[in-house]
Amino acid sequence: MNLYFSPDACSLAPHIVLRELALPFKLIRVDNRNKTTADGADFLAINPKGYVAALELDDGQVLTEGPAILQYLADLKPQAGLAPANGSWQRSRLQEMLNFISSEVHGGLGWLFNSELPVAAQALIRQKLFKRLALLEGTLQQQEYLLGEAFSVADAYLFTVLRWTAGFAIELEQWPALSRLQARIAQRQAVQAALAAEAR
Ligand SMILES: N[C@@H](CCC(=O)N[C@@H](CS)C(=O)NCC(=O)O)C(=O)O
């Protein structure tokens, strides 16, 4: 498998999961500005959407969209418990959470990267995002991880997008449980290995 990634982008979540599962993979860096890969290929020919993450399987098929990639990977090693069994009620809960992170947190923070966004729009986006983070804070005050007491692919995804808050002067400490989750996940060996590999 090949994982197309950009350092510190949302592709960090599947990267962490690949390492958590100890699956064999090749990491291929994408220059998101000119849409070329580190080995000189046209990234748009690999993923016409032009964004990471993209997972290329050994048979050449390419899977995109973080929540789909995360679940695909978790299902390759169900015994690792990074996603509840397909078809179960708890799996629907995972999908609910992945969708929430994708549209409400990733989506919200994603807008803030746009330097042309008017200040008033930025303020509205921040206000909405903070409401979403407060909801997650409520969940995490009751349990260690997003789905309960065990780490799942949803935690890898939330960890990845919350790392961006620092760049927008959003102090995560105002949500103590979220901040604790972030610190706990940062300790994981797979997370540290993924961050080190992306920094190379
Ligand atoms: N809907 C996609 C969004 C992926 C996405 O936002 N990728 C960003 C990095 S976090 C990117 O590569 N953006 C470059 C671009 O859109 O040109 C997903 O959830 O995987």
Coordinates of C-alpha atoms in Angstrom, one line a residue, residues 39 56 73 125 127 136 149 167 186:
D39 CA 9.0 10.9 -7.0
E56 CA -3.2 3.2 -3.1
L73 CA -7.4 0.2 7.5
I125 CA -16.4 30.0 12.1
Q127 CA -17.7 30.5 17.3
L136 CA -16.6 16.8 22.4
E149 CA -12.4 3.4 27.1
G167 CA -1.5 27.7 14.4
A186 CA 0.8 12.2 21.6

